[in-house]
Coordinates of C-alpha atoms in Angstrom, one line a residue:
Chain I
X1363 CA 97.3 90.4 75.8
X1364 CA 100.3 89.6 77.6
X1365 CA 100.6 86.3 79.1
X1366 CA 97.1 85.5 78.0
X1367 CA 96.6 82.2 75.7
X1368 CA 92.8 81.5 74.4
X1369 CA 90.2 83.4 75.6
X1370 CA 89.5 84.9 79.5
X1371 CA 86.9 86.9 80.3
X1372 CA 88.5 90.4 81.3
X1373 CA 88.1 89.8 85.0
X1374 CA 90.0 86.6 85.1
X1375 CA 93.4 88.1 83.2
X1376 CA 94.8 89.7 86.3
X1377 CA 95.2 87.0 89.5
X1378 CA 93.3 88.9 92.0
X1379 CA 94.8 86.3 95.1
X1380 CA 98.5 86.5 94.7
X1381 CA 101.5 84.8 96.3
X1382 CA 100.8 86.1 99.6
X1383 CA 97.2 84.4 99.6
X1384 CA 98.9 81.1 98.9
X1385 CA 101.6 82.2 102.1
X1386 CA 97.7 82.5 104.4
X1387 CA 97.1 78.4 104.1
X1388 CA 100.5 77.4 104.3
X1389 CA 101.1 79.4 107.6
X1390 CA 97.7 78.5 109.4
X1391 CA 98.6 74.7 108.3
X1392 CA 101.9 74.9 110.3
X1393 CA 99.9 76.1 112.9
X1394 CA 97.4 73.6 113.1
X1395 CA 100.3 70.7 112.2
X1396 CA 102.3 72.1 115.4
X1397 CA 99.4 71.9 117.8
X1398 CA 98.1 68.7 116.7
X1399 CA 101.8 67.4 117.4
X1400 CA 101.9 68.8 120.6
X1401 CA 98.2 66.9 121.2
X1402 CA 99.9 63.8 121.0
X1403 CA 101.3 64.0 124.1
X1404 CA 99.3 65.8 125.8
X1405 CA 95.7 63.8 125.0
X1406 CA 97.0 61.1 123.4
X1407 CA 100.1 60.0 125.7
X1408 CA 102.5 59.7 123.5
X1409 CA 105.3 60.1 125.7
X1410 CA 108.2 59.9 123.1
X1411 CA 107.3 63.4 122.1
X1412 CA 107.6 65.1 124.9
X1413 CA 110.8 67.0 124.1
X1414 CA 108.7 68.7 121.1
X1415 CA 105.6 69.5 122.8
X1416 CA 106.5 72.6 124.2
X1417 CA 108.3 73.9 120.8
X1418 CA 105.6 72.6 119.0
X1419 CA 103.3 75.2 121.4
X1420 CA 105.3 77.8 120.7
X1421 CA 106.1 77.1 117.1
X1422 CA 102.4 77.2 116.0
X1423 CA 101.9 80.8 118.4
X1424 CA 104.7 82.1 116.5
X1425 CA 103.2 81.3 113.0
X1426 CA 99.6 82.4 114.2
X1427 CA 100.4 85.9 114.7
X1428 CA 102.2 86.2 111.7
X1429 CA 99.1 83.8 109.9
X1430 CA 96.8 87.3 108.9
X1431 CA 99.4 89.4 107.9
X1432 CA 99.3 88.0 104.3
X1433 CA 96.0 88.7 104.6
X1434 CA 96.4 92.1 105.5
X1435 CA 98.8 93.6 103.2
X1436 CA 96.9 92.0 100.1
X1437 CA 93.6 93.9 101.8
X1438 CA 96.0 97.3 101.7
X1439 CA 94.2 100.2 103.7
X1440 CA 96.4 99.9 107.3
X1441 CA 93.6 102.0 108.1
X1442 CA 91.1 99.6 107.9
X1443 CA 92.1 96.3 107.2
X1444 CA 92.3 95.3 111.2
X1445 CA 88.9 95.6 110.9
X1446 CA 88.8 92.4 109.5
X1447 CA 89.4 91.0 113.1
X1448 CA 86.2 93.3 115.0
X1449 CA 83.9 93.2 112.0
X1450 CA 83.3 89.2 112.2
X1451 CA 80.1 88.1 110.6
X1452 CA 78.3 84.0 110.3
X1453 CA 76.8 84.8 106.8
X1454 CA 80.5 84.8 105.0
X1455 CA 82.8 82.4 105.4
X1456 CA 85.4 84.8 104.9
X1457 CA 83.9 87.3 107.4
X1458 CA 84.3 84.4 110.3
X1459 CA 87.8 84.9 110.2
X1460 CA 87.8 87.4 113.2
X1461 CA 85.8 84.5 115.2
X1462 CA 88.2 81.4 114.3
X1463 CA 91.2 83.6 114.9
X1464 CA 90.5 85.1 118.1
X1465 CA 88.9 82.2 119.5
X1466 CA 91.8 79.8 118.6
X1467 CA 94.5 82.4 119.2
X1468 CA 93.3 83.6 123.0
X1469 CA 91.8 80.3 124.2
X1470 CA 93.5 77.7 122.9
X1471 CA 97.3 78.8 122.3
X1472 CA 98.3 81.4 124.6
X1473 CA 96.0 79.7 127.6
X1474 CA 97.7 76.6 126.6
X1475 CA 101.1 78.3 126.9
X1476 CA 100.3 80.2 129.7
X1477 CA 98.8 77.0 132.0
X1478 CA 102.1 75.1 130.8
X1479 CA 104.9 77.9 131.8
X1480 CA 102.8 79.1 134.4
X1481 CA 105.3 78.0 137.4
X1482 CA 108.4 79.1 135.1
X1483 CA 107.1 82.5 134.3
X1484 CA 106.2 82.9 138.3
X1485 CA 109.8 81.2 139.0
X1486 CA 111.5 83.9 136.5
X1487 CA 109.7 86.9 137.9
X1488 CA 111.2 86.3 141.1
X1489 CA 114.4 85.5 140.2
X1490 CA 114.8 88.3 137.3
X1491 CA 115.5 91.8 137.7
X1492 CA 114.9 95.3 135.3
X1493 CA 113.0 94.7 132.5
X1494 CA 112.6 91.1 131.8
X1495 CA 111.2 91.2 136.0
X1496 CA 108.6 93.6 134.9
X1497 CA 107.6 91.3 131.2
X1498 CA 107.2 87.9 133.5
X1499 CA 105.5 90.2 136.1
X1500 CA 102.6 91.0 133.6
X1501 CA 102.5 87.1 132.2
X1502 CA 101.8 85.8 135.8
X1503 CA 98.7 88.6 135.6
X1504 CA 99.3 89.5 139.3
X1505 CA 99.0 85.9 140.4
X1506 CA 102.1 84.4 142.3
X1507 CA 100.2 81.4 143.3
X1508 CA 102.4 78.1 142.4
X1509 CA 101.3 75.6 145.3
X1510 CA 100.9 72.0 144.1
X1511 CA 97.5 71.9 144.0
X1512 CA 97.2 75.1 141.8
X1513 CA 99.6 73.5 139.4
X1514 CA 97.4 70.2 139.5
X1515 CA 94.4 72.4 138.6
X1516 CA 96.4 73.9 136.0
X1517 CA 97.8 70.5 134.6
X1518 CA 93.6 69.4 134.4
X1519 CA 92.3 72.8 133.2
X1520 CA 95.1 72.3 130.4
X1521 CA 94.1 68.8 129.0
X1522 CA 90.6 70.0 128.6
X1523 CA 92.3 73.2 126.6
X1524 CA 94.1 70.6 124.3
X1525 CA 91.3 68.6 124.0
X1526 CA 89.2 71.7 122.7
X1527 CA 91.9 72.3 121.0
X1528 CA 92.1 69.7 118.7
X1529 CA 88.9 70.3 116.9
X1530 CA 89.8 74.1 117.4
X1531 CA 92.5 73.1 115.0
X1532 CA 90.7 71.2 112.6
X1533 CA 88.5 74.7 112.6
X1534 CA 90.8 76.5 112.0
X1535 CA 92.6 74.5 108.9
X1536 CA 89.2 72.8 107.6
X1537 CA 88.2 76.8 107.9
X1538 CA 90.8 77.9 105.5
X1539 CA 89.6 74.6 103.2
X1540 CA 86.5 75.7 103.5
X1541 CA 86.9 78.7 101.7
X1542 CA 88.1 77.5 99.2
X1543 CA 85.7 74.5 98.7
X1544 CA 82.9 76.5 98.9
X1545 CA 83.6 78.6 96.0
X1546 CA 81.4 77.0 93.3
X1547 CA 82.0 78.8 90.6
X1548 CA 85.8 77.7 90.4
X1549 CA 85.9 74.1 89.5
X1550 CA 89.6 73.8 90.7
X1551 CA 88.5 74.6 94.2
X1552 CA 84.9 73.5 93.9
X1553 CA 84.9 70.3 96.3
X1554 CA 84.2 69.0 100.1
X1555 CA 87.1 67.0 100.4
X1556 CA 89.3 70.0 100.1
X1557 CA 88.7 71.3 104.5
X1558 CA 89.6 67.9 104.9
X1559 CA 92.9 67.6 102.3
X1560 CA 93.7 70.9 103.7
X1561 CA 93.5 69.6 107.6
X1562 CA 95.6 66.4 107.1
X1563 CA 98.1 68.7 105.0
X1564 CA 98.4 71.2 107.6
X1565 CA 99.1 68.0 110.0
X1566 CA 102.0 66.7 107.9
X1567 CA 103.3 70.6 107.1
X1568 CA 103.0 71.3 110.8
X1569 CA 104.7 68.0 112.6
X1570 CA 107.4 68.2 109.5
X1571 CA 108.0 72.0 110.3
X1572 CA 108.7 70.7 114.1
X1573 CA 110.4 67.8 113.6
X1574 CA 112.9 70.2 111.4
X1575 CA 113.1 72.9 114.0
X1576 CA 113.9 70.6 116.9
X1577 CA 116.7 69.0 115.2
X1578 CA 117.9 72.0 113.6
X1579 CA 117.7 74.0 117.3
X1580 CA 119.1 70.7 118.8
X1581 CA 122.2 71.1 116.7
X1582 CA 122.6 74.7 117.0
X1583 CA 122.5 74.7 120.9
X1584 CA 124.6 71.6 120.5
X1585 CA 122.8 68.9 122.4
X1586 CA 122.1 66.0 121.6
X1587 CA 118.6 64.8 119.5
X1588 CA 116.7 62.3 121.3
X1589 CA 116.3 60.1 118.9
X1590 CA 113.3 58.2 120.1
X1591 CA 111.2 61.6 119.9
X1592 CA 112.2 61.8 116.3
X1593 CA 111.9 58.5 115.3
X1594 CA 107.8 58.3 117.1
X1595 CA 107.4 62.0 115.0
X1596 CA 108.8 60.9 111.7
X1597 CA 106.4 57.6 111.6
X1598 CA 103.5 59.8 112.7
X1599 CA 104.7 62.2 109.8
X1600 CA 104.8 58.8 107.5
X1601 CA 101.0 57.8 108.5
X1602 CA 99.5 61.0 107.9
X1603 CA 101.4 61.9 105.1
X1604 CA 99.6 58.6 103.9
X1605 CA 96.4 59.3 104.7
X1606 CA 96.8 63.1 103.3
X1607 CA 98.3 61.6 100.1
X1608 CA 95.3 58.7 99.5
X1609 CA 93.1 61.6 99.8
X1610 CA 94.5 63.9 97.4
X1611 CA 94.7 61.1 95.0
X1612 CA 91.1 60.2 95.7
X1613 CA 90.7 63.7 94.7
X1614 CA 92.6 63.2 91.6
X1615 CA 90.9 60.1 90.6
X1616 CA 87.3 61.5 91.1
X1617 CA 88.1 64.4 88.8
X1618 CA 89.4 62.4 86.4
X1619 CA 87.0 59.6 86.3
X1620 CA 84.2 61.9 86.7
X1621 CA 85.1 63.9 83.8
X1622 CA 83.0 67.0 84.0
X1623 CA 83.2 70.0 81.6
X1624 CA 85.7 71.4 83.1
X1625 CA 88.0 68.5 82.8
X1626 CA 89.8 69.2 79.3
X1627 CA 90.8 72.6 80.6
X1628 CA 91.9 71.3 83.9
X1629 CA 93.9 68.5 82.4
X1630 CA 95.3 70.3 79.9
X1631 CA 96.5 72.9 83.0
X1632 CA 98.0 70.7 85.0
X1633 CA 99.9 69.1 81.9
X1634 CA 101.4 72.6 81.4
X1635 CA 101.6 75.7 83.3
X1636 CA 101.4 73.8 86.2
X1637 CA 103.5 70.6 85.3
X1638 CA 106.6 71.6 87.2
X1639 CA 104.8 73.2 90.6
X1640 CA 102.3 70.4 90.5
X1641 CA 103.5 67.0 89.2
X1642 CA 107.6 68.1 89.7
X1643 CA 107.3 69.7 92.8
X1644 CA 103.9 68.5 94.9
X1645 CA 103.9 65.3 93.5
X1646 CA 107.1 64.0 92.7
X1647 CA 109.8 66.2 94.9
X1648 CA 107.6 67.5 97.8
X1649 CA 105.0 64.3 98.3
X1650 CA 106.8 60.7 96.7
X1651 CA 110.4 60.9 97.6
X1652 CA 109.7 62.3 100.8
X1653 CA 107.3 59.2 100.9
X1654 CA 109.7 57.0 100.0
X1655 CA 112.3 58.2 102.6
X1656 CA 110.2 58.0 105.4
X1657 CA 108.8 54.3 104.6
X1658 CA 112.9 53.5 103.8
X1659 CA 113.2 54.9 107.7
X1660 CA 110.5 52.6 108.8
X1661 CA 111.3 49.4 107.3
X1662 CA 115.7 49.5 107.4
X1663 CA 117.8 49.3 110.0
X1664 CA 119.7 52.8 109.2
X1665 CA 122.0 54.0 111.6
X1666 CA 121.8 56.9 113.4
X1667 CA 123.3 59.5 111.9
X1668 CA 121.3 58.1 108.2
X1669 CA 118.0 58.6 110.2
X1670 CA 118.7 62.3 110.7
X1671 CA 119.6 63.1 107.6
X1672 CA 116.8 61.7 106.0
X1673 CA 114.3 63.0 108.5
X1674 CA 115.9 66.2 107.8
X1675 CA 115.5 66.1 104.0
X1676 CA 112.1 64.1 104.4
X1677 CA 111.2 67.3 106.2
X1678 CA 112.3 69.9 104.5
X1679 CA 111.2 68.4 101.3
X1680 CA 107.7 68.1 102.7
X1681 CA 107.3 71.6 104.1
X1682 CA 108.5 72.4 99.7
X1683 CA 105.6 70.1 99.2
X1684 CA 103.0 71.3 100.9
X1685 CA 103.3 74.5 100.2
X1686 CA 103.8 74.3 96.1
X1687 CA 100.6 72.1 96.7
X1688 CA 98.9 75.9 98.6
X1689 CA 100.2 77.7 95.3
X1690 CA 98.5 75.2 93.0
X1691 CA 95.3 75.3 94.9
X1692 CA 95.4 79.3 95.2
X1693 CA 97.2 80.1 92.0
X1694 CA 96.1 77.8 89.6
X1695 CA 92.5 78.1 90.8
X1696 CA 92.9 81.4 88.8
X1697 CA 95.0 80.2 85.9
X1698 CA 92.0 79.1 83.5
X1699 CA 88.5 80.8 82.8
X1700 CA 85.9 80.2 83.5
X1701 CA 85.4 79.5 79.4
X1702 CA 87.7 76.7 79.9
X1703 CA 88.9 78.2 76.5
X1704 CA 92.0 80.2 77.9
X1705 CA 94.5 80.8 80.3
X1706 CA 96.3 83.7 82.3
X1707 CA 99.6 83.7 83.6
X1708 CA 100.7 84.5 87.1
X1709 CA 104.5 86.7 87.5
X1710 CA 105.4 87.0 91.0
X1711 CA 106.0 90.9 91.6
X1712 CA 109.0 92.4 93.1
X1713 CA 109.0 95.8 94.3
X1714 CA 105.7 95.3 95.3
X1715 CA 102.9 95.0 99.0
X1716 CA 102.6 91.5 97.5
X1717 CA 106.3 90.9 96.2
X1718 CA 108.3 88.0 96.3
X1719 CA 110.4 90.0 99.3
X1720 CA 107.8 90.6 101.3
X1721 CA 106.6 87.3 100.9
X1722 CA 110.0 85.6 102.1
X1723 CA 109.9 88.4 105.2
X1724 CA 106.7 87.1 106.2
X1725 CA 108.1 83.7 105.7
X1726 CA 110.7 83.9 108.1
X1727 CA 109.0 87.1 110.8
X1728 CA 107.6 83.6 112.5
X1729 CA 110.7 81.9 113.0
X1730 CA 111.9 85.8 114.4
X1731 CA 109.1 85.6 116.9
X1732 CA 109.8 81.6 118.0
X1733 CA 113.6 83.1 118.8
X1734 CA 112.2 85.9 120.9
X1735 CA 109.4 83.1 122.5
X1736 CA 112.1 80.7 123.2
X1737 CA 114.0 83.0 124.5
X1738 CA 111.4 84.3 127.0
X1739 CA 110.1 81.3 127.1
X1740 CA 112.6 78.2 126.6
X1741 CA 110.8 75.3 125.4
X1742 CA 114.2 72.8 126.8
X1743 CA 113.6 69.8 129.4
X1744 CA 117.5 70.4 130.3
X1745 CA 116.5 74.7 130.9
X1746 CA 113.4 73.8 133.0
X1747 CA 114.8 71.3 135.1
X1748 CA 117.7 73.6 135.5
X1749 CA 115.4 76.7 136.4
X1750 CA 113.2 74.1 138.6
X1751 CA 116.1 73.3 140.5
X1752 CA 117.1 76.4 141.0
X1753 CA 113.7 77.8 141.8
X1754 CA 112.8 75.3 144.3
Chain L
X213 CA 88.1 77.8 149.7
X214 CA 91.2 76.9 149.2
X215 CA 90.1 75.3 145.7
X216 CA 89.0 78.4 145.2
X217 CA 92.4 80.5 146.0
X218 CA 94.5 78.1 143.9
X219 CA 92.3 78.5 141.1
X220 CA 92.4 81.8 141.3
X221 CA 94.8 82.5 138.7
X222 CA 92.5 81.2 136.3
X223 CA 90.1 83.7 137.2
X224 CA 92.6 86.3 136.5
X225 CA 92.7 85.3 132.6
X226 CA 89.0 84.7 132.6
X227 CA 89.6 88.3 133.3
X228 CA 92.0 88.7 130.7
X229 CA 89.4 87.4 128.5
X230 CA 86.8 89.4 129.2
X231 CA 88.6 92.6 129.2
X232 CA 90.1 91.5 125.6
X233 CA 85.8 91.3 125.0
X234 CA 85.4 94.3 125.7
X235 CA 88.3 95.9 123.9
X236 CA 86.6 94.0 120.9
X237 CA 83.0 95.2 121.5
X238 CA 84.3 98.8 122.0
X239 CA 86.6 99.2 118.9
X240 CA 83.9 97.3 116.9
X241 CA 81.3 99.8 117.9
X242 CA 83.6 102.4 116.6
X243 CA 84.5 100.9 113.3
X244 CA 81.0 99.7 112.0
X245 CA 79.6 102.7 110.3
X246 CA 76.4 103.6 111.8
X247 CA 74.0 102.6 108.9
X248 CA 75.9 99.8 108.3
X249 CA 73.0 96.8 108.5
X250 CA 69.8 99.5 107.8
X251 CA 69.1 97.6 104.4
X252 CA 71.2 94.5 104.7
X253 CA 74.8 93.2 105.3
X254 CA 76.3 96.7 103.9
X255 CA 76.3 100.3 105.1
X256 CA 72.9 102.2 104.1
X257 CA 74.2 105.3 103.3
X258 CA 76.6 103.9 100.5
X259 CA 73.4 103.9 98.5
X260 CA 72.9 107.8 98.8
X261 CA 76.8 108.3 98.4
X262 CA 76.6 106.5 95.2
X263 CA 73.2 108.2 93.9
X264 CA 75.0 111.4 94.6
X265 CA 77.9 110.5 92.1
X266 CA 78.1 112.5 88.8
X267 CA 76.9 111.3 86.0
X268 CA 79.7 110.6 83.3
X269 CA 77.9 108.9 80.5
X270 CA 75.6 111.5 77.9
X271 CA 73.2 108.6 76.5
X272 CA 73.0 107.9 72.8
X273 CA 69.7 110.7 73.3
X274 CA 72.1 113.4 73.9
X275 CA 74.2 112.2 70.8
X276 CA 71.1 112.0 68.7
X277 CA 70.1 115.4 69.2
X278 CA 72.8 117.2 67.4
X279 CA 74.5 114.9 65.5
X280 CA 71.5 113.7 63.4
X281 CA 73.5 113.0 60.4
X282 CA 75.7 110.6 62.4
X283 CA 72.5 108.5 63.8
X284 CA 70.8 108.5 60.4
X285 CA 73.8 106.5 59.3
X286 CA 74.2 104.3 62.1
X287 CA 70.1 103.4 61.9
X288 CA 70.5 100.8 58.7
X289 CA 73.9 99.6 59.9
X290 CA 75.1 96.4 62.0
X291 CA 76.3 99.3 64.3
X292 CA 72.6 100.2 65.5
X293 CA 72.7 99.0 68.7
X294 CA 75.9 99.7 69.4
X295 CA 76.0 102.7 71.9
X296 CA 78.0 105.6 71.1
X297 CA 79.9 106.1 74.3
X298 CA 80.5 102.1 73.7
X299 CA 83.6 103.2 71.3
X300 CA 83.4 107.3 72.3
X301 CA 83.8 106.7 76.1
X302 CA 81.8 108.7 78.4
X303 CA 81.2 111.9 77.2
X304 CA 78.8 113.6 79.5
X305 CA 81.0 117.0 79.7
X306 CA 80.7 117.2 76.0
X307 CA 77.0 117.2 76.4
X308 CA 77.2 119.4 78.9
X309 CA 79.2 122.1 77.3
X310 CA 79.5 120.7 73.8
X311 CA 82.0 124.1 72.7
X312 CA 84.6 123.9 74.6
X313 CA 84.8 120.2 75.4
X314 CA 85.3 118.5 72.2
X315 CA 86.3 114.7 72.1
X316 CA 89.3 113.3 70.3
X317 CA 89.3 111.4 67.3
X318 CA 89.8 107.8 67.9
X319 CA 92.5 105.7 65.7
X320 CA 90.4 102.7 64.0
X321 CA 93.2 100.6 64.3
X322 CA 93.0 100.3 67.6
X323 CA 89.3 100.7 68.4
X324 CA 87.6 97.9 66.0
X325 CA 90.2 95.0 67.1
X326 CA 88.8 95.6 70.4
X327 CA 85.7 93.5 69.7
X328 CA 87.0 92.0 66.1
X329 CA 90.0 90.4 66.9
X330 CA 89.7 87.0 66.0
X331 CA 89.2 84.6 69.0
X332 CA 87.9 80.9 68.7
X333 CA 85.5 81.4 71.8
X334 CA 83.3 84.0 69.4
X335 CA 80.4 83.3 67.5
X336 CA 81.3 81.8 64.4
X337 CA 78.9 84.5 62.4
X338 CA 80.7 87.4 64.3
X339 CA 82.5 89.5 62.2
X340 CA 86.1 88.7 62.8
X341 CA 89.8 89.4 61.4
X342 CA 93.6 88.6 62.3
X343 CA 94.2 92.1 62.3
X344 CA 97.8 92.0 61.2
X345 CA 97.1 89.6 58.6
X346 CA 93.9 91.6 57.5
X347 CA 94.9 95.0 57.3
X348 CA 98.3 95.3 58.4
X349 CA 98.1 98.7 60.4
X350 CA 95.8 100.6 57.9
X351 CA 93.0 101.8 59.7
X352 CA 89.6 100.4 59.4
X353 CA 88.2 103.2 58.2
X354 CA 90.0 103.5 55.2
X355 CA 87.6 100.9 54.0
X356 CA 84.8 100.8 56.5
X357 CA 82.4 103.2 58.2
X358 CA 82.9 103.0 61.4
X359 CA 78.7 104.3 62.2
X360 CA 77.6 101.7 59.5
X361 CA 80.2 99.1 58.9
X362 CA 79.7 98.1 55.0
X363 CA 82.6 98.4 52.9
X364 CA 83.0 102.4 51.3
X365 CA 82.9 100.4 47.5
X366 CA 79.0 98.3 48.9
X367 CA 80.5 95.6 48.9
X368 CA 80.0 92.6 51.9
X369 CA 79.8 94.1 55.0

């Protein structure tokens, strides 16, 4: 058989979870990444982030509603596949999706979002006229109502949000680990560390994906980068990517010195048909070097301009990382069978519902969204105190 | 009551919230199926759906019964056990209406390598060939019986 090496049971020749399953974790980590960042100032007090926290918001609502459209186009059947969001159920950890999404999509995000630009989106609907008047009309939901006490009760009612948010987070990543880890049948996924690998990966995906954005919208609206903002997120990047790295090496280390049947087949995997997306690009490219930049950030005196560039390429290496690390998990979990005496090949379809075009089109419909968000709603200290002045 | 006016906006998403429950509740009520859950965590009526398929497979007694010569042969062979819609595929319309439904002859070449190609992850006492090695696109049968696999000369099976 094509592409087949040893012996796989029939069932295991075709991957049933293509690339688009692999897109599903990768997305819902940047979400959870970018709302843990913006937790950091907004629990935690870490004032040097500040200029993020409101992209950060808006970054992770952009990714979330593109997050189950991978999942929808692999299910097919437009005619029934929403009902994957009405049909939730507790006795399938699959079937809670309609529960994690909806709960961490209407009461965490966009009450988060709406609390924070509340006395914007009330400032705008006065001030704009035509269309946009009527879309800020709807967001203040008939409520005009921006005394200072209502914002105080808005500024409380919104830690508490982020505060539930936080573990709403870990939910909602540790969900998508779950998944996997449950599965005991697959060796490769088969293991409770993985909710918590995939949580602290989604952290470092997520603050590396908005530590990229900011500088690269700083630059394109041609302000300046605060560099104290990206300096506090690039060591918080550093110590997670730490703590995320220890634990997928603790991972790696178990397995090894454990040693169980499945460990020739495994080994002899990952020392082939996933040598260069594993130990080239997770390992080496997309975890190390980035790694090794970051800790070169922390401990030399670089100048200014050497600090962006390698936050930049720390970043963008990372978010490479982190997501060859979802295609090993979901791709190479369906490599091997079950046997452990063959193995399948995956070929990324074109013309295909789960080609490699639509899989870059869902890859950048988030960043399509966070323009439209930002513009609607613009994340900037200089446009709110501008609007703020005006308003008042 | 003036807490209670400038919270008021909150109310209004509480609102929100609810109405999106609703929505939810609604649209679920008209997606579940309405035997969904009678049995279990799947739709009852599948089950009678399913029982009122047709039937595509004859049996090896519907084979038996006219082609007698066929499953005397088979009866001594390694092939006893071996169904004959296993190699045939499902032949229920030829059972049916056995004149004008008549199944096609299947190349050997093809069919036996289908559970005789060689494969380390058999049973070592499986019969077992490198096909292109072992026969180099003869068909089997030029040799073997297909119904009772012994080689035409008696030699080892």
């Amino acid at each position: 058989m094509n592409g087949v090496e040893g012996f796989m049971y029939p069932n295991e020749v075709e991957l049933v979870w293509s690339v688009l399953i692999v897109l599903y974790p990768y997305i819902t980590g940047l979400v959870a990444g970018a709302f843990i960042l913006a937790s950091l100032e907004r629990v935690f007090r870490v004032d040097a982030v500040k200029p993020t926290y409101r992209l950060a918001l808006l970054t992770a609502l952009s990714f979330l509603l593109v997050a189950p459209l991978p999942l929808q186009l692999h299910l097919g059947h437009p005619e029934r596949s929403p009902e994957m969001y009405f049909t939730p159920h507790s006795t399938s950890a699959m079937a809670m999706f309609g529960y994690v999404y909806l709960w961490y999509l209407m009461a965490v995000l966009v009450f988060e979002i709406w609390l924070d630009y509340r006395r914007e989106i009330v400032l705008r609907a006065r001030r704009e006229r035509g269309l946009l008047r009527l879309i800020y009309k709807i967001m203040t939901l008939g409520s005009d109502n921006i005394s200072e006490r209502s914002l105080h009760i808005d500024e409380r009612v919104g830690w508490v949000v982020t505060l539930i948010g936080i573990p709403s987070a870990f939910l909602l990543h540790g969900y998508v680990g779950f998944i996997f880890g449950s599965i005991k049948a697959n060796p490769w996924w088969s293991s409770p560390l993985m909710p918590v690998v995939f949580i602290f990966s989604a952290m470092v995906s997520g603050i590396a994906c908005v530590m990229v954005i900011y500088m690269a919208t700083s630059k394109l609206r041609g302000t300046t980068i605060d560099m104290r903002c990206v300096d506090t997120i690039a060591m918080y990047l550093f110590y997670t990517f730490i703590i995320d790295f220890s634990l997928e090496m603790l991972d790696l280390v178990h397995r090894i010195y454990e040693a169980d049947e499945s460990f020739r087949s495994l080994n002899f995997m990952v020392h082939t048909k996933l040598y260069f997306s594993h130990i080239v690009v997770q390992i080496g490219l997309g975890t190390l070097l980035p790694l090794v930049l970051l800790a070169i950030t922390q401990v030399a005196k670089l100048s200014e301009m050497a600090r962006k560039r390698t936050y930049a390429l720390a970043g963008a290496l990372t978010l490479i990382g982190i997501f060859a690390m979802r295609w090993n998990v979901v791709i190479g979990g369906q490599l091997f069978s079950k046997s452990f005496l063959g193995y399948t090949t995956y070929k990324v379809g074109m013309v295909t519902r789960e080609g490699l075009p639509v899989a870059i089109a869902l890859t950048l419909l988030p960043l399509l969204f966070l323009w439209v968000l930002v513009k609607l709603l613009p994340p900037w200290d200089d446009a709110s105190a501008a609007h703020g002045a005006t308003g008042d | 009551m003036s807490a209670f006016r400038d919270a008021g906006h909150l109310l209004r998403f509480a609102g929100l919230f609810v109405l999106a429950f609703i929505i939810f509740l609604v649209v679920r009520k008209v997606v579940v199926p309405k035997s969904f859950g009678e049995y279990g965590h799947y739709r009852g009526a599948s089950i009678g759906e399913i029982a009122a398929h047709p039937a595509h497979f004859a049996g090896h007694q519907a084979c038996d019964a006219c082609h007698t010569d066929i499953a005397d042969e088979k009866k001594g062979g390694k092939h006893a056990h071996v169904n004959c819609e296993a190699c045939h595929g499902a032949l229920g319309k030829h059972a049916d209406d056995p004149a004008s439904v008549t199944p096609a002859k299947l190349d050997t070449a093809v069919l036996c390598v289908r559970c005789h190609a060689a494969s380390v992850a058999k049973p070592k006492n499986f019969p077992q060939v490198d096909a292109a090695d072992h026969a180099n696109g003869v068909p089997c049968e030029t040799c073997h019986k297909p119904h009772n696999p012994a080689l035409e000369a008696g030699g080892a099976k």
